mmCIF file of C-alpha atoms in Angstrom:
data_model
loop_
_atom_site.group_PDB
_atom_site.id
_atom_site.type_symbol
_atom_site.label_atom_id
_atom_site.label_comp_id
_atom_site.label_asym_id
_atom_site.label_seq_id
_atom_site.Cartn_x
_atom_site.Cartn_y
_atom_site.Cartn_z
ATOM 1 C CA UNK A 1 106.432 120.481 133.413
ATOM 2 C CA UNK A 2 104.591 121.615 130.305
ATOM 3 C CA UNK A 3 108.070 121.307 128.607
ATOM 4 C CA UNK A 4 108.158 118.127 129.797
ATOM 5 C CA UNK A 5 104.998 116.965 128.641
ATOM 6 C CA UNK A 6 105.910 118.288 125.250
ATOM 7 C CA UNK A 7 109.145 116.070 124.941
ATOM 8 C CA UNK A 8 106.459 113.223 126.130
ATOM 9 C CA UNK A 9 103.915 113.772 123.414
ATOM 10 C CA UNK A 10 106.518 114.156 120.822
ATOM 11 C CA UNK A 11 108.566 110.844 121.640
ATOM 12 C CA UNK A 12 105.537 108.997 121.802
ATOM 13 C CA UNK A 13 104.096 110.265 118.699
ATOM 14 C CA UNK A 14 107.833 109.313 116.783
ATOM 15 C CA UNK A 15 107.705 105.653 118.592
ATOM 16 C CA UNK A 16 104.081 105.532 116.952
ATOM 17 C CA UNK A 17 104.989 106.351 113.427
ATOM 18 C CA UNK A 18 108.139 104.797 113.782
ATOM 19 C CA UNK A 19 106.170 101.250 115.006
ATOM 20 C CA UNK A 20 103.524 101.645 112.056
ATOM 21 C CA UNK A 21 106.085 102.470 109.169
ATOM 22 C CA UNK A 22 108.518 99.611 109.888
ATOM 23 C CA UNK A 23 107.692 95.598 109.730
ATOM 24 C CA UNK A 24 109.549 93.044 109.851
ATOM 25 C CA UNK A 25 108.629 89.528 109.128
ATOM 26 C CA UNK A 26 110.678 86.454 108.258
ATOM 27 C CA UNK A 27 111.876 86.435 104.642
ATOM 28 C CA UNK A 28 110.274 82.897 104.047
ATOM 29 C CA UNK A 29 107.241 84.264 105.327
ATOM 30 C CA UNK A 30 107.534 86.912 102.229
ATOM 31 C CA UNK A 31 108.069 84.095 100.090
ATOM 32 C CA UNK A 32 105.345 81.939 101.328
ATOM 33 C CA UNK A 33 102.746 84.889 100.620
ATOM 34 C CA UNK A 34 104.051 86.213 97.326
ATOM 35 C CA UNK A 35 102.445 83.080 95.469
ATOM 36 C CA UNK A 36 103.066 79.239 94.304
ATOM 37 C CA UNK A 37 105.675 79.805 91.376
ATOM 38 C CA UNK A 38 103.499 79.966 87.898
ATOM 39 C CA UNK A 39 104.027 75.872 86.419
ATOM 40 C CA UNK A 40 103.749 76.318 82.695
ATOM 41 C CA UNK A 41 104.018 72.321 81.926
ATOM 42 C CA UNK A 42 101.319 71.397 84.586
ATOM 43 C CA UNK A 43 99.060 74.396 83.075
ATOM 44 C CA UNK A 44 99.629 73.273 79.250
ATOM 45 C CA UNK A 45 99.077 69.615 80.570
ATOM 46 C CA UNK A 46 95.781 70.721 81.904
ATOM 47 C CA UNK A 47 94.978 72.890 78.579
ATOM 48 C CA UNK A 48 96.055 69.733 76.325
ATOM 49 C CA UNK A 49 93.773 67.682 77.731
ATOM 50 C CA UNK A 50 90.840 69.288 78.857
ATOM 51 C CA UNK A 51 90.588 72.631 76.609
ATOM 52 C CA UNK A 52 92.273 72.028 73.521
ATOM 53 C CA UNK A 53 90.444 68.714 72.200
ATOM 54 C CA UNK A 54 87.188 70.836 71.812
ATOM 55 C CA UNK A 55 89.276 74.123 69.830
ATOM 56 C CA UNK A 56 90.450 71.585 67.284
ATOM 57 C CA UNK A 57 87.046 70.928 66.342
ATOM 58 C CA UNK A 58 86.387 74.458 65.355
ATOM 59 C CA UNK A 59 89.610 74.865 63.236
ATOM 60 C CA UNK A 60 88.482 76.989 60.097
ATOM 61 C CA UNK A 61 89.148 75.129 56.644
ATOM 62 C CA UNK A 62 92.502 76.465 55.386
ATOM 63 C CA UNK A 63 91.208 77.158 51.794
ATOM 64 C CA UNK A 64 87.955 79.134 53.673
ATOM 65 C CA UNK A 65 90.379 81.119 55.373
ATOM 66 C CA UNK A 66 92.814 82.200 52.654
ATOM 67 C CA UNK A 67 89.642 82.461 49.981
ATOM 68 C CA UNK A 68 88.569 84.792 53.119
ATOM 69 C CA UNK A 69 91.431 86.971 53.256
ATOM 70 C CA UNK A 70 91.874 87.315 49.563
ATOM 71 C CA UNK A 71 87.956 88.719 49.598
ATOM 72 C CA UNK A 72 87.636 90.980 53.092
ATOM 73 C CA UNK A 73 91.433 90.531 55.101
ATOM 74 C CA UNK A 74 90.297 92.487 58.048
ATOM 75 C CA UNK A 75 87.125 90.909 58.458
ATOM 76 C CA UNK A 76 88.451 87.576 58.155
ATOM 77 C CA UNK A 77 91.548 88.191 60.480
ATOM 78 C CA UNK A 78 88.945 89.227 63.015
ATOM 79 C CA UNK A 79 86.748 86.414 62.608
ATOM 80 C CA UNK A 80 89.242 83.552 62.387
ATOM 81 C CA UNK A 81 92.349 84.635 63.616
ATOM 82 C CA UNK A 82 94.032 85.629 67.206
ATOM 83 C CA UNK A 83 96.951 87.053 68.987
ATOM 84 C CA UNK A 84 98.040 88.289 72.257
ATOM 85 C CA UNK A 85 100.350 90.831 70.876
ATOM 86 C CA UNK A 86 99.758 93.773 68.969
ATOM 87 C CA UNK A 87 100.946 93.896 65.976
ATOM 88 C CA UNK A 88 100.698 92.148 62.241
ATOM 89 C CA UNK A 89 100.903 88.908 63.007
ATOM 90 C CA UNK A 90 98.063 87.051 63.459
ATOM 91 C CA UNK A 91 97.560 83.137 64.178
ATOM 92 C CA UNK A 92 94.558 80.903 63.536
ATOM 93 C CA UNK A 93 94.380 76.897 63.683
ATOM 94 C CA UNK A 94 93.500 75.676 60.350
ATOM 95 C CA UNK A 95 92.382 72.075 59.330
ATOM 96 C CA UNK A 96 92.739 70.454 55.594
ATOM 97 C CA UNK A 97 93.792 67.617 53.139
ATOM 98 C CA UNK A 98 97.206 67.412 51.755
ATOM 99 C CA UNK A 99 99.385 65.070 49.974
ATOM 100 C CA UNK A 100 102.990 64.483 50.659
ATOM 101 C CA UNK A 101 105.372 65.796 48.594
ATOM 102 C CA UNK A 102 108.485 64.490 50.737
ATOM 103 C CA UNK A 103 109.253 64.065 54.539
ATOM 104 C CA UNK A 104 112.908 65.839 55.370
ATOM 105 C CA UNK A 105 114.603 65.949 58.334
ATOM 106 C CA UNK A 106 113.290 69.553 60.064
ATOM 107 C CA UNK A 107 109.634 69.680 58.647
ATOM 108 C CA UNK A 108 107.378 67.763 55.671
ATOM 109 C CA UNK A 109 106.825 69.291 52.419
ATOM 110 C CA UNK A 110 103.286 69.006 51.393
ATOM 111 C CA UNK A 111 101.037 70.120 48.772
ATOM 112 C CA UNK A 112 97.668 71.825 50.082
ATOM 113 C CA UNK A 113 94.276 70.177 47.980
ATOM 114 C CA UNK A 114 91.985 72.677 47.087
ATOM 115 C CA UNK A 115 90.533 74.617 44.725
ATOM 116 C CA UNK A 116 93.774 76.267 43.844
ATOM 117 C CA UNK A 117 96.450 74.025 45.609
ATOM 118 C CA UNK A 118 99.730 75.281 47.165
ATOM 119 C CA UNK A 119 102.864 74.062 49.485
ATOM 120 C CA UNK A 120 103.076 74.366 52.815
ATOM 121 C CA UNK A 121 105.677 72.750 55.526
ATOM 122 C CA UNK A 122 104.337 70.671 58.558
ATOM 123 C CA UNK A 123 107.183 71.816 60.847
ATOM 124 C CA UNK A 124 108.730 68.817 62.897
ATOM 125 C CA UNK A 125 111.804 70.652 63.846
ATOM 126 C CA UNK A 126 111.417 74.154 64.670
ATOM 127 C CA UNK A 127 108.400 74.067 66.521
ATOM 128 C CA UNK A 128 108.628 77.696 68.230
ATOM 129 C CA UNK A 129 106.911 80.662 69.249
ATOM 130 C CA UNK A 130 103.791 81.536 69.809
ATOM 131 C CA UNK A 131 101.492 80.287 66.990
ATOM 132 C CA UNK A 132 100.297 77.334 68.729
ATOM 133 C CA UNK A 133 98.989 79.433 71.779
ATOM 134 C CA UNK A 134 97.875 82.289 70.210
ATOM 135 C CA UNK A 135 95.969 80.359 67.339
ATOM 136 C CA UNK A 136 93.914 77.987 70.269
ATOM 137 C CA UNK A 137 92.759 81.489 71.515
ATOM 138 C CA UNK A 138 92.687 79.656 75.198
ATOM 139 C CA UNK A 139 95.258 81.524 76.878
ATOM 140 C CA UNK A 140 94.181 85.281 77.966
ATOM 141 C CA UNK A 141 96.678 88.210 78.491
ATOM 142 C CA UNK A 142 94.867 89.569 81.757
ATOM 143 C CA UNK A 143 95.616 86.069 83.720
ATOM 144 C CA UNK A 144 99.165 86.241 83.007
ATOM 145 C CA UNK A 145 100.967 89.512 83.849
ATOM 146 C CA UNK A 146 104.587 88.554 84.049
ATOM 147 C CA UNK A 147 105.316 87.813 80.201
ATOM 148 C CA UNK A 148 107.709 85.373 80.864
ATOM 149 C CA UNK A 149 105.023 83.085 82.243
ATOM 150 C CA UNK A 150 103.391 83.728 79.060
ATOM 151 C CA UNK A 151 106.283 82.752 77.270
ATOM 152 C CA UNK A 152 106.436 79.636 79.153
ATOM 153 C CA UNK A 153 103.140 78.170 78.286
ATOM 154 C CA UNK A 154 104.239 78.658 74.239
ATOM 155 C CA UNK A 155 107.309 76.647 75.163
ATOM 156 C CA UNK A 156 105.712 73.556 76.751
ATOM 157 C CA UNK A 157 102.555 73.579 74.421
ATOM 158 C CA UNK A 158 105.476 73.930 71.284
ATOM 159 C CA UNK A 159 107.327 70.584 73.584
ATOM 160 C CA UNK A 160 103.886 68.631 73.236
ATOM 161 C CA UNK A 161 104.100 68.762 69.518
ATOM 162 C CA UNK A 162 107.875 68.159 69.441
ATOM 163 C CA UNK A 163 107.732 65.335 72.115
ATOM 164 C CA UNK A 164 104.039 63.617 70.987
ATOM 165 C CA UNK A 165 102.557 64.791 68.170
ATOM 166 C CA UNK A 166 105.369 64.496 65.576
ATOM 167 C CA UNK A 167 107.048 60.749 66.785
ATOM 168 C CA UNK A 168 103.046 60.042 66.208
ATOM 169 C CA UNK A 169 102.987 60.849 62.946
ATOM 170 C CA UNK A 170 106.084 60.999 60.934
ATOM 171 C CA UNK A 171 107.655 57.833 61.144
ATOM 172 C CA UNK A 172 104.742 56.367 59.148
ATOM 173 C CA UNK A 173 104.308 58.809 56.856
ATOM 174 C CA UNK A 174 105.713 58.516 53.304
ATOM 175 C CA UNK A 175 105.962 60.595 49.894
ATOM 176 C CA UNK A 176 102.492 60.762 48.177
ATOM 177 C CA UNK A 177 100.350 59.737 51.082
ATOM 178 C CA UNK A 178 97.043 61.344 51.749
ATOM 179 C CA UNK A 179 96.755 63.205 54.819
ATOM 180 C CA UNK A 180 94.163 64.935 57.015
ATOM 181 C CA UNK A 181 95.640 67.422 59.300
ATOM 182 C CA UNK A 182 94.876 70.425 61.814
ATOM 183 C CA UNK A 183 97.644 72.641 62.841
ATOM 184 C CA UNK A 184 98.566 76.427 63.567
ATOM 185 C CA UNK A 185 99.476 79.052 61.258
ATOM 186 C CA UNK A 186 100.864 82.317 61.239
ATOM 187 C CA UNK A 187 100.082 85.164 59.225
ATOM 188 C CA UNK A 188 101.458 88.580 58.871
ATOM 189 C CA UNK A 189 98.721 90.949 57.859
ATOM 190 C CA UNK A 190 101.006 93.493 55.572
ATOM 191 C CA UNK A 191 102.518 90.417 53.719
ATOM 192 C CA UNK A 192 100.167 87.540 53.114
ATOM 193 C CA UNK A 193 101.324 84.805 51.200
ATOM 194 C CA UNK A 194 99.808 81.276 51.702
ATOM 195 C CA UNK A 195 102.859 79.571 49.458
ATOM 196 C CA UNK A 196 105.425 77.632 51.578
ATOM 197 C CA UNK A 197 103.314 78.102 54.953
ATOM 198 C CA UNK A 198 104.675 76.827 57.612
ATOM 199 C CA UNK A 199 102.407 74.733 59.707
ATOM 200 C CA UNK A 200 102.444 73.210 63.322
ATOM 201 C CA UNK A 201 100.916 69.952 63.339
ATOM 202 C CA UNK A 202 98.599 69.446 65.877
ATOM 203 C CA UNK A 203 96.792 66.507 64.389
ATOM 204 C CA UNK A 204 97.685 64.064 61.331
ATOM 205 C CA UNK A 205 96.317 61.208 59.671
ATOM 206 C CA UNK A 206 97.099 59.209 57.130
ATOM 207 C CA UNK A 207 93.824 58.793 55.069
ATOM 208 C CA UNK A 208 93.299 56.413 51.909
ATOM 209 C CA UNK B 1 112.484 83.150 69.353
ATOM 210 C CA UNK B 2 112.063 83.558 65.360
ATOM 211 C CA UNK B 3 115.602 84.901 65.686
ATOM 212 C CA UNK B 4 117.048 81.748 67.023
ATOM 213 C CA UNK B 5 115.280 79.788 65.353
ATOM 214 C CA UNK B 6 116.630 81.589 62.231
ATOM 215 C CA UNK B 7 119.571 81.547 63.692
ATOM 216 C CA UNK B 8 119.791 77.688 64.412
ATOM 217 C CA UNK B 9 118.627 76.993 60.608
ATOM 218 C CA UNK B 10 121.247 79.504 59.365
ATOM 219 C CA UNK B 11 124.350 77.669 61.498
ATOM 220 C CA UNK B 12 122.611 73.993 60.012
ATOM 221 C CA UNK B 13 122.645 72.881 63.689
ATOM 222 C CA UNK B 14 126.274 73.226 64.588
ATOM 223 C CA UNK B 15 129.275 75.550 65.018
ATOM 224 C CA UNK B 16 130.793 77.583 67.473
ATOM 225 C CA UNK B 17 128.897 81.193 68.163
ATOM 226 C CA UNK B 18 129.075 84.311 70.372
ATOM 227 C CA UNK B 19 127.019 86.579 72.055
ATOM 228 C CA UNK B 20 127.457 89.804 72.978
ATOM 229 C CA UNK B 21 124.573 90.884 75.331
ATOM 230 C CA UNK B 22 123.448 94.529 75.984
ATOM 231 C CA UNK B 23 123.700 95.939 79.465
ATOM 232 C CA UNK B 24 123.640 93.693 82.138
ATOM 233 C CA UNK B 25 121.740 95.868 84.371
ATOM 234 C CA UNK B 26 119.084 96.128 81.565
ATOM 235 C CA UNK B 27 115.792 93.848 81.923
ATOM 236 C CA UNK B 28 115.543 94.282 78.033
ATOM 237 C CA UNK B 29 119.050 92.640 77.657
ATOM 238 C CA UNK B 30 118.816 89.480 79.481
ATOM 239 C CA UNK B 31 114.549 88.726 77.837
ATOM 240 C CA UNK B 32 116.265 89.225 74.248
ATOM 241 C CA UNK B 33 119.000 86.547 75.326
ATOM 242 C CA UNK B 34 116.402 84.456 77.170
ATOM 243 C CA UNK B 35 114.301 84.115 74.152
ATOM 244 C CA UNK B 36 116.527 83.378 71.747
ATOM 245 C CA UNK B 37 118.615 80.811 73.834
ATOM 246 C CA UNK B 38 115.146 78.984 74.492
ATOM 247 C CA UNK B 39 115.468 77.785 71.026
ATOM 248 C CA UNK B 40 119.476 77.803 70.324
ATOM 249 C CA UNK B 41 119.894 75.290 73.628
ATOM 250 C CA UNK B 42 118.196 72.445 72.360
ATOM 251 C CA UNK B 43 121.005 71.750 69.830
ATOM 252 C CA UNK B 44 123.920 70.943 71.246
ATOM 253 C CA UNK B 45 126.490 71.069 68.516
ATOM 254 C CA UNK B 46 126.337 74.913 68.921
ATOM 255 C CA UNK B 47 128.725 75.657 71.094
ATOM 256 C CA UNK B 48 128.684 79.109 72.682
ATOM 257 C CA UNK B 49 132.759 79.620 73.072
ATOM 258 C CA UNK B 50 131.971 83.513 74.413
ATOM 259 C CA UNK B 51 129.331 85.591 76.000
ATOM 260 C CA UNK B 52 130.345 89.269 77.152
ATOM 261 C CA UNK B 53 128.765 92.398 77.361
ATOM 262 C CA UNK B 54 129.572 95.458 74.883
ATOM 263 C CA UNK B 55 126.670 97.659 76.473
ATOM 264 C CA UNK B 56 124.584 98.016 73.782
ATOM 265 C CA UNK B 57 126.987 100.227 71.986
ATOM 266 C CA UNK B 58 128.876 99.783 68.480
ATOM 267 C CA UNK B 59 133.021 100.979 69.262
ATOM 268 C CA UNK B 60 132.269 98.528 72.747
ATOM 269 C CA UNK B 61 130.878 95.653 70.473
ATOM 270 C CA UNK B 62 133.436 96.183 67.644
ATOM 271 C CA UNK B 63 136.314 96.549 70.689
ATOM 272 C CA UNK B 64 135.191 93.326 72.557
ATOM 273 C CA UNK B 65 134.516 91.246 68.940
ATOM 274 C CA UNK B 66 138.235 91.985 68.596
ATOM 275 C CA UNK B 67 139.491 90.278 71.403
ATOM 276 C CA UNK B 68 137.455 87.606 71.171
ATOM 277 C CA UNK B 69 138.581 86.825 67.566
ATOM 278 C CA UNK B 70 141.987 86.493 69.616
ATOM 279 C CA UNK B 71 140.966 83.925 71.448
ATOM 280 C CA UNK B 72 138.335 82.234 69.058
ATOM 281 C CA UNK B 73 139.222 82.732 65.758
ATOM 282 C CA UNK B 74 136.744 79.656 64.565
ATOM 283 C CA UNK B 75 133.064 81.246 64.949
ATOM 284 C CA UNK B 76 130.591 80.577 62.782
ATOM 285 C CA UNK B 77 127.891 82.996 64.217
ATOM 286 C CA UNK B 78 127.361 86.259 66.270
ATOM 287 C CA UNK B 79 124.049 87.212 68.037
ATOM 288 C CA UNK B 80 123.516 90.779 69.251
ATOM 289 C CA UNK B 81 121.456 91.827 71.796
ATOM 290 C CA UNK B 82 121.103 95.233 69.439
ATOM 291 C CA UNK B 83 121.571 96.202 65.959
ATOM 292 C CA UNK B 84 124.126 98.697 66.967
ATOM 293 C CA UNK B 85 126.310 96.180 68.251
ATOM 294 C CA UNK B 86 126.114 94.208 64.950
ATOM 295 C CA UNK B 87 127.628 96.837 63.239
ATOM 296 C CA UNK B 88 130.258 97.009 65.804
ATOM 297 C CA UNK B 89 130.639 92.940 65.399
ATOM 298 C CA UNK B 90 130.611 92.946 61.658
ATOM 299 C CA UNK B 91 133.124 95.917 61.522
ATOM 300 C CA UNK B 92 135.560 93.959 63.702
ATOM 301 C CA UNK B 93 135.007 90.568 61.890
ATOM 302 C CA UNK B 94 135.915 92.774 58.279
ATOM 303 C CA UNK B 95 138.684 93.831 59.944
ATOM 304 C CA UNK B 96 139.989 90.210 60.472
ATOM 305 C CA UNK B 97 138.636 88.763 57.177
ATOM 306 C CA UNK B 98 136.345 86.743 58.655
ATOM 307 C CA UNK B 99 132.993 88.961 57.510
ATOM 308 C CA UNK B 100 132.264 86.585 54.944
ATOM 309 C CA UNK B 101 132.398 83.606 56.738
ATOM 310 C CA UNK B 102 130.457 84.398 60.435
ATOM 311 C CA UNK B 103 127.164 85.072 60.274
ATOM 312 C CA UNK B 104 125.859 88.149 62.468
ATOM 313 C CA UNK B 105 122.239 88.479 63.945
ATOM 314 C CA UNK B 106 121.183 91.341 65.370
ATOM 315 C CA UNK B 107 117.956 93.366 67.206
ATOM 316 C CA UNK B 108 115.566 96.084 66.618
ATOM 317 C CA UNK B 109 115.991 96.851 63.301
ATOM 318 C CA UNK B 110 117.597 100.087 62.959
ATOM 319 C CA UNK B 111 117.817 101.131 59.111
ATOM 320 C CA UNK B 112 121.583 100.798 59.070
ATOM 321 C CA UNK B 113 121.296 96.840 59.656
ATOM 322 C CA UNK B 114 118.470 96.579 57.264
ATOM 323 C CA UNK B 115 120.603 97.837 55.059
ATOM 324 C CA UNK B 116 123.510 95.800 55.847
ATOM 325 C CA UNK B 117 120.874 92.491 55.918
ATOM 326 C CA UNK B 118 120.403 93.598 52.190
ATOM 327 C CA UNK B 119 124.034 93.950 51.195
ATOM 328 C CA UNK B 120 124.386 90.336 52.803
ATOM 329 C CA UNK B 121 126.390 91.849 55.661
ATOM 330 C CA UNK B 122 124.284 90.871 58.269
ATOM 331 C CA UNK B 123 121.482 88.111 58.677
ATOM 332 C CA UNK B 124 118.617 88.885 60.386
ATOM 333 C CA UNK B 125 117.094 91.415 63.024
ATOM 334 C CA UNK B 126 114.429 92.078 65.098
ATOM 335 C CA UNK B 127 111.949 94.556 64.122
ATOM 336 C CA UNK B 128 110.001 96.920 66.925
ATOM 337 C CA UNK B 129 107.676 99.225 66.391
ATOM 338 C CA UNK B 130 108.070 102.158 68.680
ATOM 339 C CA UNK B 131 104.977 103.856 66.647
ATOM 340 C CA UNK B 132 103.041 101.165 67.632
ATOM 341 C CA UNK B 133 104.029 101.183 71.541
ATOM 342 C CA UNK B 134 103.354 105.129 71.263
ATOM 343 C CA UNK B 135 99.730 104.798 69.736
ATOM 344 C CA UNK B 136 98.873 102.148 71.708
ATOM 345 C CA UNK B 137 99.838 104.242 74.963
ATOM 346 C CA UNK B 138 98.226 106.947 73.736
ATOM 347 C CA UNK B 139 94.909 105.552 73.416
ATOM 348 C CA UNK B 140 94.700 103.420 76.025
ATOM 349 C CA UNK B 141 95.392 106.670 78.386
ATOM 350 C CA UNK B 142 92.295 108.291 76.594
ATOM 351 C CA UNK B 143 90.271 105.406 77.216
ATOM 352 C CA UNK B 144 91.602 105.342 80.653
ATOM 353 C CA UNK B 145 90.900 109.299 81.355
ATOM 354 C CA UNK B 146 86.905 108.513 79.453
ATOM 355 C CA UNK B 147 86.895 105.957 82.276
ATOM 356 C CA UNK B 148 87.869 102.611 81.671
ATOM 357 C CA UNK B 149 90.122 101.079 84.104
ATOM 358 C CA UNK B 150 90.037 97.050 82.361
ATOM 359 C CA UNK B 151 93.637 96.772 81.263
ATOM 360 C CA UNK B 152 95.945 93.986 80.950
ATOM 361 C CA UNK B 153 99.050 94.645 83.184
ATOM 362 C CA UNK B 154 101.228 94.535 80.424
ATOM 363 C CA UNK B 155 100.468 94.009 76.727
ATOM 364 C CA UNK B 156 102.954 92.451 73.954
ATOM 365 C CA UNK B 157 104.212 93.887 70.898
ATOM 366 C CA UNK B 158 105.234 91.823 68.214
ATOM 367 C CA UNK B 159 108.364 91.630 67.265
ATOM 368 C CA UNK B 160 109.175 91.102 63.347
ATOM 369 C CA UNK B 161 111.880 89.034 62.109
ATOM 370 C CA UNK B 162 113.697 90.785 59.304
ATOM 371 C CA UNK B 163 115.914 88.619 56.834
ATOM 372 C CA UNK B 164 117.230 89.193 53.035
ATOM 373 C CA UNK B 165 113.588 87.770 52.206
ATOM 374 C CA UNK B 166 111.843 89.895 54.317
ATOM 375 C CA UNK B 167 113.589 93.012 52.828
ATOM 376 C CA UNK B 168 112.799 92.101 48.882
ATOM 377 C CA UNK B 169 109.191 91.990 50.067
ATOM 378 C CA UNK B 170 109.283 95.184 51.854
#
């Protein structure tokens, strides 16, 4: 009997474990509670529209910034400059006067006013990476912890330029016109040069 | 992305091109690929006429490169998954006379291809910063054993884009 009773015990204990270590559930039930897939174009349409207006406004002169640099780089990189990733680059959004020098078929060549004027490119081509997200400062690492979903949100906010800032612009913009613009820049903190910087447009217009 | 953007600039929009991709198993091999044909897609007069693995490994890259100069002898432009494979790619396209003419990308920038990127062997890599990932490890886990537990699951680090104009400056 006692022997008996020990089998008992010991079965029922293993049809215990065994019935709390195993699950099963329907695979679209899995699915249905791991989350709504992340939608990067719905997110930047959101961000366009209802966050970024208000950013642009606080886009730092691009002569303050460089004059900035030259005079204290770290404490100007921390004051007007972001980035998600660690590392040298660094990306602010910027706001100035130019005048055109000539509009090409990947970017416009312009000519920087200022104090000390100097070219720069208003990219209408190769609108990529992340300068564009990281320089609005609106996106924040700990919301997004798959990377590709970060990556996502830099390729539909670098689509909105491509697709509706640039066919608002360029076509009506010729060589020695007077513009007002605010874009994104990026910067590499162990090789600063302003010459030839390449800037996203995020807003241009032609001024008289 | 800087890399195929680079890369797209480089080819002027068009041409035939290759790439040989690292280990398939490898999550690293298919994010490099990802981000650079997130860029190179959008044209389509570059026409990719071979994509094959060569494992991340220089004799595998210069092996494969070999036979795919058999079958496409008109390439205008090889992307790497690594700088070791470069080598291997260049190697096989001096080999067929070709070196001159293809253009070859690679990733991670190991000293041998930013060597080769100044002898105008090779075009452009990817620079990572191991140092950096290592530091950055190592002081998060001592602000993580003084207490602090506010972490981002997974935090970026740049990657650099090294060209011929890149290495006069450095």
């Amino acid at each position: 009997m006692n022997k008996f009773l020990k089998y008992a015990i010991i079965l029922v204990a293993i049809v215990l474990l065994g019935y709390n270590s195993i699950y099963i559930k329907k695979l679209s039930d899995v699915k249905a509670t791991t989350g709504e897939k992340f939608d990067a174009a719905v997110y930047v349409a959101n961000l366009w529209k209802e966050k970024l207006p208000a950013r642009m406004q606080t886009a730092v002169d691009i002569n303050t910034l460089k004059t900035s640099i030259e005079k204290d780089g770290a404490g100007a990189f921390d004051k007007y400059t972001n980035a998600l990733a660690i590392g040298n680059y660094r990306y602010a959004l910027v706001k100035g006067t130019a005048k055109i020098d000539k509009v090409g078929v990947d970017d416009v060549a312009v000519m920087i006013n200022g104090d000390a004027p100097f070219k720069a490119s208003l990219l209408t081509e190769f609108v990529y990476g992340n300068a564009l997200r990281d320089a609005s400062g609106l996106v924040e690492l700990k919301e997004f912890p798959n990377t590709s979903d970060l990556n996502s949100i830099s390729e539909e906010l670098n689509k909105m330029v491509r697709h509706k800032i640039v066919p608002s612009f360029k076509p009506g913009l010729k060589t020695g016109d007077s513009i007002e613009f605010i874009g994104a820049i990026e910067l590499n903190k162990e090789h600063i040069h302003f010459d030839d910087i390449e800037l996203i447009p995020l807003s241009v217009k032609i001024v008289h | 992305m800087a890399i195929g953007k680079y890369f797209v600039q480089q080819l002027n929009k068009t041409g035939n091109y290759v790439e040989l991709l690292g280990l398939v198993g490898d999550n690293n091999t298919w994010a490099r690929s990802k981000g650079f044909h997130s860029v190179v897609d959008n044209y389509k007069n570059l026409k990719m006429v071979a994509q094959q693995s060569a494992d991340f490994d220089r004799n595998k890259a210069m092996e494969v490169m070999e036979s795919i100069l058999q079958a496409h002898p008109n390439i205008d432009g090889v992307f790497c998954g690594n700088d070791a494979m470069a080598m291997g790619a260049y190697q096989a396209l001096l080999s067929a006379g070709k070196a001159d003419k293809v253009k070859v990308f690679g990733f991670d920038g190991a000293d041998d291809v930013i060597a080769a990127i100044n002898d105008n062997k090779v075009y452009a890599t990817g620079m990572q910063f191991p140092l950096v990932m290592a530091q950055t490890a190592a002081v998060f886990a001592d602000e993580y054993i003084k207490g602090k537990r506010d972490f981002p699951q997974k935090i970026p680090v740049a990657v650099e884009m090294v060209t011929k104009k890149m290495c006069r400056i450095m």
